[in-house]
Amino acid sequence: MMNKNTDKVEQALDKAQAECGRSGLRLTDKRCNVLKILLQAGEPLSAYDLADRYRDEVGKSLSAMSAYRMLDFLQQAGLVHKLETTNQYVACSHIACEHEHQVPQFLICDRCHTVQEVGLRKQLLNELKASIENTGFMLASQQLELHGVCEQCRLQD
Ligand SMILES: [Zn+2]
Ligand SMILES: [Zn+2]
Ligand SMILES: [Zn+2]
């Protein structure tokens, strides 16, 4: 179990390294460590949580300011997503995937705080966008964050 997860993290990191190289982005050791922490966490972290874990795991301090800067970079590179409703960050679940990344939708469990990333079909998204824009509202982002209770937590009821 533990090993399997470690493999998955390593695989995602290798892929991220290769992708960044192709796009001319520099995934420095620091940035790579930040991504690794998010991948290992398996749950969303705030920039402050991240700085704490960075200190514990890497053994060096990381200011909240640099945590934000690095998260920003990883977000631009498409490796990390920001959850606007909770102000937290989560590693993309599709880093190691070959398929095209869809507009992400996040299912956020309000009990255990795990997040599931699911892709939304383009057509559905366009319909949603059209019906919203019919009201004269301008969407800033197409990312959806839905709050509720995950299957694991529901099974514990
Ligand atoms: Zn993603
Ligand atoms: Zn995927
Ligand atoms: Zn849950």
PDB file of C-alpha atoms and ligand atoms in Angstrom:
ATOM      1  CA  MET A   1       0.000   0.000   0.000  1.00  0.00           C
ATOM      2  CA  MET A   2       2.680   2.426   1.130  1.00  0.00           C
ATOM      3  CA  ASN A   3       4.987   1.317  -1.691  1.00  0.00           C
ATOM      4  CA  LYS A   4       2.304   1.609  -4.273  1.00  0.00           C
ATOM      5  CA  ASN A   5       1.661   5.178  -3.246  1.00  0.00           C
ATOM      6  CA  THR A   6       5.371   6.007  -3.294  1.00  0.00           C
ATOM      7  CA  ASP A   7       5.583   4.602  -6.818  1.00  0.00           C
ATOM      8  CA  LYS A   8       2.683   6.736  -7.912  1.00  0.00           C
ATOM      9  CA  VAL A   9       4.263   9.854  -6.446  1.00  0.00           C
ATOM     10  CA  GLU A  10       7.600   9.099  -8.155  1.00  0.00           C
ATOM     11  CA  GLN A  11       5.858   8.428 -11.434  1.00  0.00           C
ATOM     12  CA  ALA A  12       3.977  11.713 -11.266  1.00  0.00           C
ATOM     13  CA  LEU A  13       7.165  13.591 -10.385  1.00  0.00           C
ATOM     14  CA  ASP A  14       9.052  12.067 -13.334  1.00  0.00           C
ATOM     15  CA  LYS A  15       6.242  13.010 -15.651  1.00  0.00           C
ATOM     16  CA  ALA A  16       6.049  16.533 -14.237  1.00  0.00           C
ATOM     17  CA  GLN A  17       9.804  16.921 -14.709  1.00  0.00           C
ATOM     18  CA  ALA A  18       9.548  15.805 -18.345  1.00  0.00           C
ATOM     19  CA  GLU A  19       6.530  18.005 -19.086  1.00  0.00           C
ATOM     20  CA  CYS A  20       8.198  21.075 -17.619  1.00  0.00           C
ATOM     21  CA  GLY A  21      11.338  20.372 -19.642  1.00  0.00           C
ATOM     22  CA  ARG A  22       9.285  20.204 -22.814  1.00  0.00           C
ATOM     23  CA  SER A  23       7.540  23.499 -22.056  1.00  0.00           C
ATOM     24  CA  GLY A  24      10.782  25.232 -21.098  1.00  0.00           C
ATOM     25  CA  LEU A  25       9.749  25.570 -17.443  1.00  0.00           C
ATOM     26  CA  ARG A  26      12.213  24.941 -14.667  1.00  0.00           C
ATOM     27  CA  LEU A  27      10.979  22.513 -12.052  1.00  0.00           C
ATOM     28  CA  THR A  28      13.648  23.376  -9.483  1.00  0.00           C
ATOM     29  CA  ASP A  29      14.323  21.127  -6.468  1.00  0.00           C
ATOM     30  CA  LYS A  30      12.280  23.454  -4.281  1.00  0.00           C
ATOM     31  CA  ARG A  31       9.296  23.432  -6.625  1.00  0.00           C
ATOM     32  CA  CYS A  32       9.642  19.683  -7.014  1.00  0.00           C
ATOM     33  CA  ASN A  33       9.596  19.232  -3.230  1.00  0.00           C
ATOM     34  CA  VAL A  34       6.452  21.331  -2.963  1.00  0.00           C
ATOM     35  CA  LEU A  35       4.769  19.195  -5.596  1.00  0.00           C
ATOM     36  CA  LYS A  36       5.947  16.031  -3.857  1.00  0.00           C
ATOM     37  CA  ILE A  37       4.459  17.147  -0.562  1.00  0.00           C
ATOM     38  CA  LEU A  38       1.126  17.842  -2.223  1.00  0.00           C
ATOM     39  CA  LEU A  39       1.176  14.491  -4.002  1.00  0.00           C
ATOM     40  CA  GLN A  40       1.997  12.662  -0.777  1.00  0.00           C
ATOM     41  CA  ALA A  41      -0.597  14.570   1.215  1.00  0.00           C
ATOM     42  CA  GLY A  42      -3.431  13.224  -0.904  1.00  0.00           C
ATOM     43  CA  GLU A  43      -5.599  16.000   0.504  1.00  0.00           C
ATOM     44  CA  PRO A  44      -5.725  19.723  -0.119  1.00  0.00           C
ATOM     45  CA  LEU A  45      -3.313  21.929   1.818  1.00  0.00           C
ATOM     46  CA  SER A  46      -3.224  25.633   2.499  1.00  0.00           C
ATOM     47  CA  ALA A  47       0.009  27.504   1.795  1.00  0.00           C
ATOM     48  CA  TYR A  48       0.635  27.543   5.553  1.00  0.00           C
ATOM     49  CA  ASP A  49       0.073  23.772   5.946  1.00  0.00           C
ATOM     50  CA  LEU A  50       2.414  23.313   3.055  1.00  0.00           C
ATOM     51  CA  ALA A  51       5.141  25.484   4.593  1.00  0.00           C
ATOM     52  CA  ASP A  52       4.837  23.435   7.826  1.00  0.00           C
ATOM     53  CA  ARG A  53       5.174  20.125   6.051  1.00  0.00           C
ATOM     54  CA  TYR A  54       8.018  21.470   3.948  1.00  0.00           C
ATOM     55  CA  ARG A  55       9.935  22.311   7.104  1.00  0.00           C
ATOM     56  CA  ASP A  56       9.227  18.866   8.590  1.00  0.00           C
ATOM     57  CA  GLU A  57      10.040  16.867   5.494  1.00  0.00           C
ATOM     58  CA  VAL A  58      12.723  18.848   3.709  1.00  0.00           C
ATOM     59  CA  GLY A  59      14.278  20.216   6.869  1.00  0.00           C
ATOM     60  CA  LYS A  60      14.434  23.777   5.579  1.00  0.00           C
ATOM     61  CA  SER A  61      12.138  26.640   6.324  1.00  0.00           C
ATOM     62  CA  LEU A  62       9.858  27.989   3.652  1.00  0.00           C
ATOM     63  CA  SER A  63       8.142  31.319   4.095  1.00  0.00           C
ATOM     64  CA  ALA A  64       4.453  31.561   3.306  1.00  0.00           C
ATOM     65  CA  MET A  65       5.416  34.060   0.617  1.00  0.00           C
ATOM     66  CA  SER A  66       7.683  31.600  -1.185  1.00  0.00           C
ATOM     67  CA  ALA A  67       5.117  28.857  -0.690  1.00  0.00           C
ATOM     68  CA  TYR A  68       2.612  31.034  -2.558  1.00  0.00           C
ATOM     69  CA  ARG A  69       5.150  31.795  -5.281  1.00  0.00           C
ATOM     70  CA  MET A  70       5.903  28.134  -5.821  1.00  0.00           C
ATOM     71  CA  LEU A  71       2.263  27.128  -5.745  1.00  0.00           C
ATOM     72  CA  ASP A  72       1.626  29.818  -8.326  1.00  0.00           C
ATOM     73  CA  PHE A  73       4.274  28.383 -10.601  1.00  0.00           C
ATOM     74  CA  LEU A  74       2.944  24.836 -10.207  1.00  0.00           C
ATOM     75  CA  GLN A  75      -0.557  26.069 -10.885  1.00  0.00           C
ATOM     76  CA  GLN A  76       0.561  27.831 -14.090  1.00  0.00           C
ATOM     77  CA  ALA A  77       2.311  24.640 -15.132  1.00  0.00           C
ATOM     78  CA  GLY A  78      -0.959  22.751 -14.683  1.00  0.00           C
ATOM     79  CA  LEU A  79       0.473  20.476 -12.001  1.00  0.00           C
ATOM     80  CA  VAL A  80      -1.507  21.886  -9.094  1.00  0.00           C
ATOM     81  CA  HIS A  81      -5.029  23.232  -8.778  1.00  0.00           C
ATOM     82  CA  LYS A  82      -6.250  25.891  -6.419  1.00  0.00           C
ATOM     83  CA  LEU A  83      -9.536  25.408  -4.654  1.00  0.00           C
ATOM     84  CA  GLU A  84     -11.050  28.852  -4.511  1.00  0.00           C
ATOM     85  CA  THR A  85     -13.754  27.963  -2.020  1.00  0.00           C
ATOM     86  CA  THR A  86     -11.317  26.744   0.622  1.00  0.00           C
ATOM     87  CA  ASN A  87      -8.175  28.612  -0.425  1.00  0.00           C
ATOM     88  CA  GLN A  88      -6.209  25.375  -0.587  1.00  0.00           C
ATOM     89  CA  TYR A  89      -4.077  23.615  -3.149  1.00  0.00           C
ATOM     90  CA  VAL A  90      -4.216  20.085  -4.446  1.00  0.00           C
ATOM     91  CA  ALA A  91      -1.936  18.170  -6.820  1.00  0.00           C
ATOM     92  CA  CYS A  92      -3.554  17.426 -10.164  1.00  0.00           C
ATOM     93  CA  SER A  93      -4.692  13.782 -10.266  1.00  0.00           C
ATOM     94  CA  HIS A  94      -3.805  13.504 -13.938  1.00  0.00           C
ATOM     95  CA  ILE A  95      -0.131  14.430 -13.952  1.00  0.00           C
ATOM     96  CA  ALA A  96       0.927  10.959 -15.008  1.00  0.00           C
ATOM     97  CA  CYS A  97      -1.895  10.616 -17.553  1.00  0.00           C
ATOM     98  CA  GLU A  98      -1.522  10.825 -21.303  1.00  0.00           C
ATOM     99  CA  HIS A  99      -5.017  12.104 -22.045  1.00  0.00           C
ATOM    100  CA  GLU A 100      -5.894  15.752 -22.477  1.00  0.00           C
ATOM    101  CA  HIS A 101      -6.772  17.561 -19.267  1.00  0.00           C
ATOM    102  CA  GLN A 102     -10.446  18.489 -19.046  1.00  0.00           C
ATOM    103  CA  VAL A 103     -11.792  21.475 -17.158  1.00  0.00           C
ATOM    104  CA  PRO A 104     -11.527  20.189 -13.604  1.00  0.00           C
ATOM    105  CA  GLN A 105     -14.404  19.831 -11.251  1.00  0.00           C
ATOM    106  CA  PHE A 106     -13.745  19.135  -7.596  1.00  0.00           C
ATOM    107  CA  LEU A 107     -15.856  17.104  -5.248  1.00  0.00           C
ATOM    108  CA  ILE A 108     -14.925  18.288  -1.785  1.00  0.00           C
ATOM    109  CA  CYS A 109     -15.901  16.226   1.258  1.00  0.00           C
ATOM    110  CA  ASP A 110     -16.788  18.535   4.111  1.00  0.00           C
ATOM    111  CA  ARG A 111     -16.209  15.771   6.687  1.00  0.00           C
ATOM    112  CA  CYS A 112     -12.825  14.251   5.873  1.00  0.00           C
ATOM    113  CA  HIS A 113     -11.743  17.105   3.557  1.00  0.00           C
ATOM    114  CA  THR A 114     -10.560  14.833   0.791  1.00  0.00           C
ATOM    115  CA  VAL A 115     -10.985  16.103  -2.727  1.00  0.00           C
ATOM    116  CA  GLN A 116     -11.774  14.143  -5.831  1.00  0.00           C
ATOM    117  CA  GLU A 117     -10.888  15.636  -9.197  1.00  0.00           C
ATOM    118  CA  VAL A 118     -13.256  14.773 -11.987  1.00  0.00           C
ATOM    119  CA  GLY A 119     -13.281  16.016 -15.567  1.00  0.00           C
ATOM    120  CA  LEU A 120     -16.337  17.657 -17.015  1.00  0.00           C
ATOM    121  CA  ARG A 121     -17.431  17.024 -20.603  1.00  0.00           C
ATOM    122  CA  LYS A 122     -16.868  20.066 -22.808  1.00  0.00           C
ATOM    123  CA  GLN A 123     -20.457  20.027 -24.026  1.00  0.00           C
ATOM    124  CA  LEU A 124     -21.926  20.018 -20.549  1.00  0.00           C
ATOM    125  CA  LEU A 125     -19.625  22.809 -19.577  1.00  0.00           C
ATOM    126  CA  ASN A 126     -20.589  24.905 -22.591  1.00  0.00           C
ATOM    127  CA  GLU A 127     -24.274  24.477 -21.764  1.00  0.00           C
ATOM    128  CA  LEU A 128     -23.660  25.494 -18.203  1.00  0.00           C
ATOM    129  CA  LYS A 129     -21.634  28.481 -19.317  1.00  0.00           C
ATOM    130  CA  ALA A 130     -24.313  29.563 -21.803  1.00  0.00           C
ATOM    131  CA  SER A 131     -27.083  29.381 -19.245  1.00  0.00           C
ATOM    132  CA  ILE A 132     -25.035  31.372 -16.752  1.00  0.00           C
ATOM    133  CA  GLU A 133     -24.073  33.995 -19.300  1.00  0.00           C
ATOM    134  CA  ASN A 134     -27.717  34.358 -20.322  1.00  0.00           C
ATOM    135  CA  THR A 135     -28.255  36.055 -17.001  1.00  0.00           C
ATOM    136  CA  GLY A 136     -25.596  38.622 -17.904  1.00  0.00           C
ATOM    137  CA  PHE A 137     -23.155  37.108 -15.421  1.00  0.00           C
ATOM    138  CA  MET A 138     -19.498  36.897 -16.480  1.00  0.00           C
ATOM    139  CA  LEU A 139     -17.700  33.768 -15.350  1.00  0.00           C
ATOM    140  CA  ALA A 140     -14.182  34.333 -14.050  1.00  0.00           C
ATOM    141  CA  SER A 141     -13.337  30.666 -13.958  1.00  0.00           C
ATOM    142  CA  GLN A 142     -14.968  27.516 -15.275  1.00  0.00           C
ATOM    143  CA  GLN A 143     -13.733  25.425 -12.403  1.00  0.00           C
ATOM    144  CA  LEU A 144     -16.482  23.905 -10.311  1.00  0.00           C
ATOM    145  CA  GLU A 145     -16.120  23.113  -6.632  1.00  0.00           C
ATOM    146  CA  LEU A 146     -18.920  21.032  -5.207  1.00  0.00           C
ATOM    147  CA  HIS A 147     -19.174  20.433  -1.482  1.00  0.00           C
ATOM    148  CA  GLY A 148     -20.752  17.355   0.070  1.00  0.00           C
ATOM    149  CA  VAL A 149     -19.956  14.025   1.728  1.00  0.00           C
ATOM    150  CA  CYS A 150     -17.717  11.428   0.067  1.00  0.00           C
ATOM    151  CA  GLU A 151     -18.532   7.759  -0.324  1.00  0.00           C
ATOM    152  CA  GLN A 152     -16.107   6.679   2.420  1.00  0.00           C
ATOM    153  CA  CYS A 153     -17.726   8.989   4.939  1.00  0.00           C
ATOM    154  CA  ARG A 154     -21.209   8.023   3.822  1.00  0.00           C
ATOM    155  CA  LEU A 155     -20.368   4.357   4.412  1.00  0.00           C
ATOM    156  CA  GLN A 156     -19.381   5.188   7.984  1.00  0.00           C
ATOM    157  CA  ASP A 157     -22.824   6.547   8.805  1.00  0.00           C
TER     158      ASP A 157
HETATM  159 ZN    ZN B   1      -6.017  18.262 -12.887  1.00  0.00          ZN
HETATM  160 ZN    ZN B   2      -6.196  11.007 -16.009  1.00  0.00          ZN
HETATM  161 ZN    ZN B   3     -15.212  12.172   3.379  1.00  0.00          ZN
END
